[in-house]
Amino acid sequence: MKDKKIFEEYYITHANKIYSVVYRMVNNHQDAIDIVQEVFLRAYKNMDSFKGLSKFSTYLYRIALNLTYDFLRKKKKGRKIENLDHEDFSFYSFNTNFEKNLYDDQIVEDIKKEIENLTDKQKTIFILKTYEELTYEEIARILRKRVGTIKATYFQSLQKIRENLKKKGVIKNEM
Amino acid sequence: MKCRRLERKILMYIEGNLNVKEKEEIKKHLDECVSCNSLYNDFLLILENSKKIKIPQLNENLLNALKVTIEKNKISTFSLKPVYIAISIFVLVFSTIFFARIYLPDSKKVLPVSTGPVKIEILNHELPFSEDVIIKYANYMEEEEVEKVLDFIFAGL
Ligand SMILES: [Zn+2]
């Protein structure tokens, strides 16, 4: 079917990006997979509304982040996310060592911890800017915030990470 | 203090978002100022090392699983063409104006800014406007408004 073909193209173009953002937010492969599935199911249902819209990725990021915030909120309350009758992936081989220390450099591990200590909003902006390398304008569109707010928040996140690394003695205080 | 003003620019300097003159200004300042130099180096260190954080690869089988889920749950695409979205916004905006004209006292006859919730049902009703008028209006629509409607549609699914 034509729709399925277009859907596949959308998926191939965007799935990895969406997954990496969601994974960095939730820090768990299976949870990230569940959310990515939900994002694309919603995208599939609404494909006709998307056709011809220039910035499809903006909408995908936005749905993904909303689902992610939702998930994180529920997780904080100790509930599990509800899903459709999704296929189970856990039987596919997957290296779960990502939760363990696997960096030669201790500093990478320390920075990873500090990123996790950011607020959800700070983390989102940090991820979209640092890893997805989106422009401030693109991030502002996705999050519906002013560009100035995004810039300020990104700067604050870096400051926060820096201050905490200083407190822990990971990086030195200037003389 | 001068440094406070320059701190943000140091980040822009790292990102390569400064013009030649500003770039020179920062470069010079970084040579002279220990505190800003330390900020610059720390930011670089944080950004470089954050990029070393590894994440798992998305499993290639996810697409197949998605297709299976779509089949199994008999999910179909929701046919809502952009022109209908335009129509729905059009109807909403105009009905709001209409409402405001009738029910609000003269002093409060100001158009509401928000498009508010949009009822999809209106798509099935016959509209008292010609397509020409609608398309003309839709062309004036801000992309933000279209996005609001899309978000509403998503929220309802
Ligand atoms: Zn300085």
mmCIF file of C-alpha atoms and ligand atoms in Angstrom:
data_model
loop_
_atom_site.group_PDB
_atom_site.id
_atom_site.type_symbol
_atom_site.label_atom_id
_atom_site.label_comp_id
_atom_site.label_asym_id
_atom_site.label_seq_id
_atom_site.Cartn_x
_atom_site.Cartn_y
_atom_site.Cartn_z
ATOM 1 C CA MET A 1 0.000 0.000 0.000
ATOM 2 C CA LYS A 2 1.119 3.527 -0.741
ATOM 3 C CA ASP A 3 0.652 4.790 2.806
ATOM 4 C CA LYS A 4 2.802 2.013 4.192
ATOM 5 C CA LYS A 5 5.571 2.842 1.761
ATOM 6 C CA ILE A 6 5.572 6.511 2.762
ATOM 7 C CA PHE A 7 5.435 5.505 6.395
ATOM 8 C CA GLU A 8 8.496 3.347 5.915
ATOM 9 C CA GLU A 9 10.380 6.245 4.408
ATOM 10 C CA TYR A 10 9.442 8.498 7.311
ATOM 11 C CA TYR A 11 10.525 5.823 9.699
ATOM 12 C CA ILE A 12 13.881 5.239 8.048
ATOM 13 C CA THR A 13 14.590 8.967 7.955
ATOM 14 C CA HIS A 14 13.598 9.806 11.513
ATOM 15 C CA ALA A 15 13.516 6.760 13.780
ATOM 16 C CA ASN A 16 17.152 6.815 14.864
ATOM 17 C CA LYS A 17 17.072 10.479 15.771
ATOM 18 C CA ILE A 18 13.858 10.084 17.742
ATOM 19 C CA TYR A 19 15.164 7.014 19.501
ATOM 20 C CA SER A 20 18.413 8.661 20.528
ATOM 21 C CA VAL A 21 16.630 11.659 22.044
ATOM 22 C CA VAL A 22 14.149 9.475 23.896
ATOM 23 C CA TYR A 23 16.843 7.081 25.078
ATOM 24 C CA ARG A 24 18.935 9.913 26.459
ATOM 25 C CA MET A 25 15.876 11.187 28.304
ATOM 26 C CA VAL A 26 14.700 7.910 29.838
ATOM 27 C CA ASN A 27 18.024 6.057 29.997
ATOM 28 C CA ASN A 28 16.499 2.698 29.310
ATOM 29 C CA HIS A 29 16.402 0.848 26.003
ATOM 30 C CA GLN A 30 13.093 -0.936 26.419
ATOM 31 C CA ASP A 31 11.271 2.164 27.661
ATOM 32 C CA ALA A 32 12.730 4.157 24.786
ATOM 33 C CA ILE A 33 11.607 1.507 22.305
ATOM 34 C CA ASP A 34 8.068 1.580 23.722
ATOM 35 C CA ILE A 35 7.920 5.334 23.342
ATOM 36 C CA VAL A 36 9.378 5.321 19.822
ATOM 37 C CA GLN A 37 6.781 2.744 18.798
ATOM 38 C CA GLU A 38 4.012 4.915 20.140
ATOM 39 C CA VAL A 39 5.410 7.980 18.358
ATOM 40 C CA PHE A 40 5.402 6.213 15.010
ATOM 41 C CA LEU A 41 1.997 4.653 15.519
ATOM 42 C CA ARG A 42 0.610 8.117 16.105
ATOM 43 C CA ALA A 43 2.518 9.416 13.130
ATOM 44 C CA TYR A 44 1.077 6.613 11.022
ATOM 45 C CA LYS A 45 -2.465 7.360 12.069
ATOM 46 C CA ASN A 46 -1.971 10.997 11.170
ATOM 47 C CA MET A 47 0.095 10.616 8.091
ATOM 48 C CA ASP A 48 -2.351 12.403 5.854
ATOM 49 C CA SER A 49 -2.123 15.519 7.944
ATOM 50 C CA PHE A 50 1.638 15.410 7.685
ATOM 51 C CA LYS A 51 1.985 14.986 3.976
ATOM 52 C CA GLY A 52 3.386 18.125 2.489
ATOM 53 C CA LEU A 53 4.290 19.722 5.799
ATOM 54 C CA SER A 54 7.857 20.887 5.552
ATOM 55 C CA LYS A 55 9.201 20.153 9.003
ATOM 56 C CA PHE A 56 7.892 16.698 9.792
ATOM 57 C CA SER A 57 10.672 16.106 12.296
ATOM 58 C CA THR A 58 9.449 19.024 14.428
ATOM 59 C CA TYR A 59 6.164 17.199 15.014
ATOM 60 C CA LEU A 60 7.867 13.886 15.657
ATOM 61 C CA TYR A 61 10.207 15.411 18.216
ATOM 62 C CA ARG A 62 7.267 17.120 19.843
ATOM 63 C CA ILE A 63 5.155 13.975 20.107
ATOM 64 C CA ALA A 64 8.169 12.029 21.314
ATOM 65 C CA LEU A 65 8.968 14.567 24.013
ATOM 66 C CA ASN A 66 5.381 14.800 25.189
ATOM 67 C CA LEU A 67 5.213 11.025 25.497
ATOM 68 C CA THR A 68 8.570 11.041 27.246
ATOM 69 C CA TYR A 69 7.494 13.646 29.803
ATOM 70 C CA ASP A 70 4.345 11.668 30.330
ATOM 71 C CA PHE A 71 6.363 8.520 30.873
ATOM 72 C CA LEU A 72 8.753 10.219 33.280
ATOM 73 C CA ARG A 73 5.853 11.676 35.246
ATOM 74 C CA LYS A 74 4.214 8.264 35.552
ATOM 75 C CA LYS A 75 7.510 6.674 36.433
ATOM 76 C CA LYS A 76 8.011 9.135 39.255
ATOM 77 C CA LYS A 77 4.607 8.121 40.546
ATOM 78 C CA GLY A 78 5.626 4.489 40.226
ATOM 79 C CA ARG A 79 3.236 3.488 37.480
ATOM 80 C CA LYS A 80 4.016 1.775 34.216
ATOM 81 C CA ILE A 81 3.257 3.254 30.833
ATOM 82 C CA GLU A 82 0.261 1.781 29.096
ATOM 83 C CA ASN A 83 0.779 0.521 25.614
ATOM 84 C CA LEU A 84 -1.083 -0.938 22.743
ATOM 85 C CA ASP A 85 -0.552 -4.585 22.072
ATOM 86 C CA HIS A 86 3.025 -4.017 21.005
ATOM 87 C CA GLU A 87 5.359 -6.651 19.753
ATOM 88 C CA ASP A 88 7.889 -7.700 22.314
ATOM 89 C CA PHE A 89 11.479 -7.053 21.397
ATOM 90 C CA SER A 90 13.272 -8.253 24.444
ATOM 91 C CA PHE A 91 14.115 -11.525 22.749
ATOM 92 C CA TYR A 92 16.242 -9.771 20.187
ATOM 93 C CA SER A 93 19.842 -9.727 21.152
ATOM 94 C CA PHE A 94 20.777 -6.549 22.836
ATOM 95 C CA ASN A 95 23.781 -5.504 24.794
ATOM 96 C CA THR A 96 22.604 -4.212 28.164
ATOM 97 C CA ASN A 97 26.002 -3.075 29.368
ATOM 98 C CA PHE A 98 25.044 0.510 28.838
ATOM 99 C CA GLU A 99 23.983 0.952 32.406
ATOM 100 C CA LYS A 100 27.408 -0.007 33.687
ATOM 101 C CA ASN A 101 30.653 1.939 33.739
ATOM 102 C CA LEU A 102 32.137 1.449 30.329
ATOM 103 C CA TYR A 103 34.155 4.561 29.808
ATOM 104 C CA ASP A 104 37.901 4.661 30.023
ATOM 105 C CA ASP A 105 37.598 8.197 31.201
ATOM 106 C CA GLN A 106 35.989 8.670 34.600
ATOM 107 C CA ILE A 107 35.059 12.179 33.549
ATOM 108 C CA VAL A 108 32.612 10.893 30.939
ATOM 109 C CA GLU A 109 30.860 8.946 33.665
ATOM 110 C CA ASP A 110 30.820 12.001 35.921
ATOM 111 C CA ILE A 111 29.390 14.199 33.190
ATOM 112 C CA LYS A 112 26.766 11.595 32.393
ATOM 113 C CA LYS A 113 25.623 11.735 36.016
ATOM 114 C CA GLU A 114 25.441 15.507 35.935
ATOM 115 C CA ILE A 115 23.357 15.481 32.757
ATOM 116 C CA GLU A 116 20.953 13.159 34.550
ATOM 117 C CA ASN A 117 20.770 15.715 37.361
ATOM 118 C CA LEU A 118 19.447 18.401 35.032
ATOM 119 C CA THR A 119 15.728 19.139 35.084
ATOM 120 C CA ASP A 120 13.714 17.489 32.298
ATOM 121 C CA LYS A 121 13.507 20.750 30.367
ATOM 122 C CA GLN A 122 17.213 21.485 30.739
ATOM 123 C CA LYS A 123 18.047 17.951 29.734
ATOM 124 C CA THR A 124 15.845 18.134 26.660
ATOM 125 C CA ILE A 125 17.511 21.295 25.432
ATOM 126 C CA PHE A 126 20.960 19.984 26.254
ATOM 127 C CA ILE A 127 20.270 16.798 24.274
ATOM 128 C CA LEU A 128 18.723 18.500 21.257
ATOM 129 C CA LYS A 129 21.577 20.988 21.058
ATOM 130 C CA THR A 130 24.563 18.833 21.933
ATOM 131 C CA TYR A 131 23.669 15.525 20.314
ATOM 132 C CA GLU A 132 21.088 16.297 17.668
ATOM 133 C CA GLU A 133 22.936 19.487 16.825
ATOM 134 C CA LEU A 134 19.710 21.331 16.176
ATOM 135 C CA THR A 135 19.758 25.108 15.968
ATOM 136 C CA TYR A 136 18.299 27.190 18.783
ATOM 137 C CA GLU A 137 15.522 28.187 16.395
ATOM 138 C CA GLU A 138 14.593 24.565 15.675
ATOM 139 C CA ILE A 139 14.570 23.730 19.368
ATOM 140 C CA ALA A 140 12.415 26.770 20.062
ATOM 141 C CA ARG A 141 9.893 25.557 17.478
ATOM 142 C CA ILE A 142 9.798 22.057 18.904
ATOM 143 C CA LEU A 143 9.356 23.224 22.485
ATOM 144 C CA ARG A 144 7.321 26.309 21.625
ATOM 145 C CA LYS A 145 9.569 28.582 23.575
ATOM 146 C CA ARG A 146 11.328 31.762 22.667
ATOM 147 C CA VAL A 147 14.773 31.395 21.131
ATOM 148 C CA GLY A 148 16.208 33.514 23.929
ATOM 149 C CA THR A 149 14.773 31.146 26.514
ATOM 150 C CA ILE A 150 16.352 28.162 24.799
ATOM 151 C CA LYS A 151 19.740 29.862 24.617
ATOM 152 C CA ALA A 152 19.566 30.882 28.261
ATOM 153 C CA THR A 153 18.524 27.407 29.380
ATOM 154 C CA TYR A 154 21.310 25.748 27.427
ATOM 155 C CA PHE A 155 23.837 28.082 28.972
ATOM 156 C CA GLN A 156 22.393 27.411 32.435
ATOM 157 C CA SER A 157 22.628 23.653 31.881
ATOM 158 C CA LEU A 158 26.297 23.918 31.034
ATOM 159 C CA GLN A 159 26.876 26.170 34.033
ATOM 160 C CA LYS A 160 25.029 23.739 36.290
ATOM 161 C CA ILE A 161 27.055 20.770 35.050
ATOM 162 C CA ARG A 162 30.233 22.771 35.487
ATOM 163 C CA GLU A 163 29.407 23.915 39.016
ATOM 164 C CA ASN A 164 28.544 20.395 40.120
ATOM 165 C CA LEU A 165 31.712 18.972 38.604
ATOM 166 C CA LYS A 166 33.663 21.629 40.483
ATOM 167 C CA LYS A 167 31.948 20.738 43.741
ATOM 168 C CA LYS A 168 32.922 17.133 43.243
ATOM 169 C CA GLY A 169 36.464 18.150 42.430
ATOM 170 C CA VAL A 170 36.246 16.644 38.945
ATOM 171 C CA ILE A 171 37.290 19.939 37.452
ATOM 172 C CA LYS A 172 39.455 22.457 39.238
ATOM 173 C CA ASN A 173 38.412 25.800 40.572
ATOM 174 C CA GLU A 174 40.187 28.653 38.870
ATOM 175 C CA MET A 175 42.721 30.331 41.096
ATOM 176 C CA MET B 1 31.438 43.252 35.390
ATOM 177 C CA LYS B 2 32.630 42.830 31.839
ATOM 178 C CA CYS B 3 32.996 39.057 32.204
ATOM 179 C CA ARG B 4 29.289 38.490 32.945
ATOM 180 C CA ARG B 5 28.432 40.056 29.627
ATOM 181 C CA LEU B 6 31.021 37.974 27.823
ATOM 182 C CA GLU B 7 30.152 34.585 29.307
ATOM 183 C CA ARG B 8 27.271 33.955 26.910
ATOM 184 C CA LYS B 9 29.473 35.016 24.045
ATOM 185 C CA ILE B 10 32.017 32.420 25.073
ATOM 186 C CA LEU B 11 29.434 29.745 24.375
ATOM 187 C CA MET B 12 28.647 31.343 21.033
ATOM 188 C CA TYR B 13 32.379 31.474 20.380
ATOM 189 C CA ILE B 14 32.578 27.712 20.959
ATOM 190 C CA GLU B 15 29.610 27.208 18.645
ATOM 191 C CA GLY B 16 31.160 29.417 15.996
ATOM 192 C CA ASN B 17 28.248 31.823 16.055
ATOM 193 C CA LEU B 18 30.112 35.102 16.292
ATOM 194 C CA ASN B 19 31.083 37.614 13.669
ATOM 195 C CA VAL B 20 34.736 38.377 13.031
ATOM 196 C CA LYS B 21 34.833 41.408 15.302
ATOM 197 C CA GLU B 22 33.178 39.630 18.250
ATOM 198 C CA LYS B 23 35.374 36.621 17.715
ATOM 199 C CA GLU B 24 38.475 38.774 18.023
ATOM 200 C CA GLU B 25 37.104 40.430 21.154
ATOM 201 C CA ILE B 26 36.531 37.076 22.847
ATOM 202 C CA LYS B 27 39.824 35.639 21.725
ATOM 203 C CA LYS B 28 41.649 38.603 23.197
ATOM 204 C CA HIS B 29 39.686 38.427 26.427
ATOM 205 C CA LEU B 30 40.317 34.709 26.833
ATOM 206 C CA ASP B 31 44.041 35.393 26.673
ATOM 207 C CA GLU B 32 43.803 37.994 29.396
ATOM 208 C CA CYS B 33 41.182 36.675 31.778
ATOM 209 C CA VAL B 34 41.815 33.586 33.896
ATOM 210 C CA SER B 35 38.196 33.235 34.971
ATOM 211 C CA CYS B 36 36.725 33.333 31.451
ATOM 212 C CA ASN B 37 39.486 31.136 30.146
ATOM 213 C CA SER B 38 38.584 28.562 32.750
ATOM 214 C CA LEU B 39 34.909 28.771 31.792
ATOM 215 C CA TYR B 40 35.833 28.326 28.152
ATOM 216 C CA ASN B 41 37.996 25.282 28.844
ATOM 217 C CA ASP B 42 35.434 23.704 31.148
ATOM 218 C CA PHE B 43 32.648 24.145 28.616
ATOM 219 C CA LEU B 44 34.831 22.581 25.951
ATOM 220 C CA LEU B 45 35.688 19.709 28.266
ATOM 221 C CA ILE B 46 32.034 19.105 29.142
ATOM 222 C CA LEU B 47 30.860 19.242 25.537
ATOM 223 C CA GLU B 48 33.631 17.034 24.182
ATOM 224 C CA ASN B 49 33.149 14.412 26.850
ATOM 225 C CA SER B 50 29.351 14.452 26.674
ATOM 226 C CA LYS B 51 29.706 13.366 23.098
ATOM 227 C CA LYS B 52 31.543 10.267 24.240
ATOM 228 C CA ILE B 53 28.463 9.014 26.078
ATOM 229 C CA LYS B 54 27.353 5.973 24.161
ATOM 230 C CA ILE B 55 23.811 4.896 23.588
ATOM 231 C CA PRO B 56 22.445 1.615 22.213
ATOM 232 C CA GLN B 57 21.503 1.289 18.573
ATOM 233 C CA LEU B 58 17.877 1.249 17.603
ATOM 234 C CA ASN B 59 16.987 -2.293 16.754
ATOM 235 C CA GLU B 60 16.335 -2.760 13.061
ATOM 236 C CA ASN B 61 13.447 -5.032 13.841
ATOM 237 C CA LEU B 62 11.380 -2.225 15.257
ATOM 238 C CA LEU B 63 10.009 -1.286 11.865
ATOM 239 C CA ASN B 64 8.778 -4.827 11.301
ATOM 240 C CA ALA B 65 7.247 -4.938 14.735
ATOM 241 C CA LEU B 66 5.503 -1.654 14.048
ATOM 242 C CA LYS B 67 4.036 -3.073 10.866
ATOM 243 C CA VAL B 68 2.819 -6.112 12.780
ATOM 244 C CA THR B 69 1.262 -3.872 15.425
ATOM 245 C CA ILE B 70 -0.464 -1.839 12.734
ATOM 246 C CA GLU B 71 -1.845 -5.006 11.121
ATOM 247 C CA LYS B 72 -2.843 -6.647 14.373
ATOM 248 C CA ASN B 73 -4.629 -3.631 15.761
ATOM 249 C CA LYS B 74 -6.078 -2.764 12.357
ATOM 250 C CA ILE B 75 -4.814 0.755 12.667
ATOM 251 C CA SER B 76 -5.628 2.917 9.724
ATOM 252 C CA THR B 77 -4.478 6.327 8.715
ATOM 253 C CA PHE B 78 -6.761 9.080 9.760
ATOM 254 C CA SER B 79 -7.670 10.970 6.632
ATOM 255 C CA LEU B 80 -7.540 14.550 7.590
ATOM 256 C CA LYS B 81 -6.279 16.571 4.709
ATOM 257 C CA PRO B 82 -4.553 19.887 5.405
ATOM 258 C CA VAL B 83 -7.398 21.679 3.663
ATOM 259 C CA TYR B 84 -9.811 20.302 6.267
ATOM 260 C CA ILE B 85 -7.557 21.463 9.030
ATOM 261 C CA ALA B 86 -7.691 24.861 7.440
ATOM 262 C CA ILE B 87 -11.459 24.650 7.283
ATOM 263 C CA SER B 88 -11.730 23.680 10.912
ATOM 264 C CA ILE B 89 -9.603 26.613 12.003
ATOM 265 C CA PHE B 90 -11.564 28.874 9.731
ATOM 266 C CA VAL B 91 -14.858 27.791 11.198
ATOM 267 C CA LEU B 92 -13.592 28.073 14.711
ATOM 268 C CA VAL B 93 -12.137 31.511 14.299
ATOM 269 C CA PHE B 94 -15.216 32.815 12.585
ATOM 270 C CA SER B 95 -17.613 31.312 15.050
ATOM 271 C CA THR B 96 -15.592 32.880 17.840
ATOM 272 C CA ILE B 97 -15.803 36.248 16.176
ATOM 273 C CA PHE B 98 -19.500 35.713 15.676
ATOM 274 C CA PHE B 99 -19.930 34.761 19.286
ATOM 275 C CA ALA B 100 -17.957 37.743 20.459
ATOM 276 C CA ARG B 101 -20.099 40.087 18.356
ATOM 277 C CA ILE B 102 -23.342 38.782 19.702
ATOM 278 C CA TYR B 103 -22.660 38.123 23.331
ATOM 279 C CA LEU B 104 -19.983 40.489 24.436
ATOM 280 C CA PRO B 105 -20.699 44.052 25.478
ATOM 281 C CA ASP B 106 -19.273 46.654 23.131
ATOM 282 C CA SER B 107 -16.343 47.419 25.361
ATOM 283 C CA LYS B 108 -15.154 43.834 25.195
ATOM 284 C CA LYS B 109 -15.441 43.256 21.485
ATOM 285 C CA VAL B 110 -11.837 42.250 21.163
ATOM 286 C CA LEU B 111 -10.943 39.177 19.186
ATOM 287 C CA PRO B 112 -9.642 36.346 21.308
ATOM 288 C CA VAL B 113 -6.112 35.372 20.386
ATOM 289 C CA SER B 114 -6.268 31.685 21.174
ATOM 290 C CA THR B 115 -7.845 29.347 18.673
ATOM 291 C CA GLY B 116 -8.945 27.115 21.527
ATOM 292 C CA PRO B 117 -10.194 23.554 21.125
ATOM 293 C CA VAL B 118 -11.292 22.553 17.661
ATOM 294 C CA LYS B 119 -14.102 20.114 17.168
ATOM 295 C CA ILE B 120 -13.339 17.622 14.446
ATOM 296 C CA GLU B 121 -17.032 16.935 13.963
ATOM 297 C CA ILE B 122 -17.438 20.203 12.160
ATOM 298 C CA LEU B 123 -15.621 18.622 9.259
ATOM 299 C CA ASN B 124 -18.639 16.532 8.501
ATOM 300 C CA HIS B 125 -20.972 19.469 8.389
ATOM 301 C CA GLU B 126 -21.689 21.509 5.402
ATOM 302 C CA LEU B 127 -19.900 24.766 5.447
ATOM 303 C CA PRO B 128 -21.403 28.048 4.439
ATOM 304 C CA PHE B 129 -18.182 29.184 2.825
ATOM 305 C CA SER B 130 -16.868 28.553 -0.618
ATOM 306 C CA GLU B 131 -13.574 26.777 -0.999
ATOM 307 C CA ASP B 132 -12.043 29.915 -2.488
ATOM 308 C CA VAL B 133 -12.741 31.898 0.617
ATOM 309 C CA ILE B 134 -11.383 29.178 2.834
ATOM 310 C CA ILE B 135 -8.170 28.727 0.927
ATOM 311 C CA LYS B 136 -7.682 32.457 0.830
ATOM 312 C CA TYR B 137 -8.043 32.557 4.576
ATOM 313 C CA ALA B 138 -5.855 29.520 5.122
ATOM 314 C CA ASN B 139 -3.069 31.295 3.281
ATOM 315 C CA TYR B 140 -3.074 33.999 5.896
ATOM 316 C CA MET B 141 -2.922 31.509 8.687
ATOM 317 C CA GLU B 142 0.133 31.382 10.866
ATOM 318 C CA GLU B 143 1.909 28.054 10.919
ATOM 319 C CA GLU B 144 1.565 28.160 14.693
ATOM 320 C CA GLU B 145 -2.204 27.904 14.335
ATOM 321 C CA VAL B 146 -1.959 24.878 12.100
ATOM 322 C CA GLU B 147 0.359 23.330 14.649
ATOM 323 C CA LYS B 148 -2.106 23.931 17.445
ATOM 324 C CA VAL B 149 -4.752 22.041 15.526
ATOM 325 C CA LEU B 150 -2.337 19.192 14.796
ATOM 326 C CA ASP B 151 -1.475 18.970 18.463
ATOM 327 C CA PHE B 152 -5.125 18.846 19.333
ATOM 328 C CA ILE B 153 -5.646 16.005 16.901
ATOM 329 C CA PHE B 154 -2.733 14.131 18.423
ATOM 330 C CA ALA B 155 -3.968 14.659 21.937
ATOM 331 C CA GLY B 156 -7.254 13.079 20.976
ATOM 332 C CA LEU B 157 -5.745 9.874 19.677
HETATM 333 ZN ZN ZN C 1 36.629 37.445 31.878
#
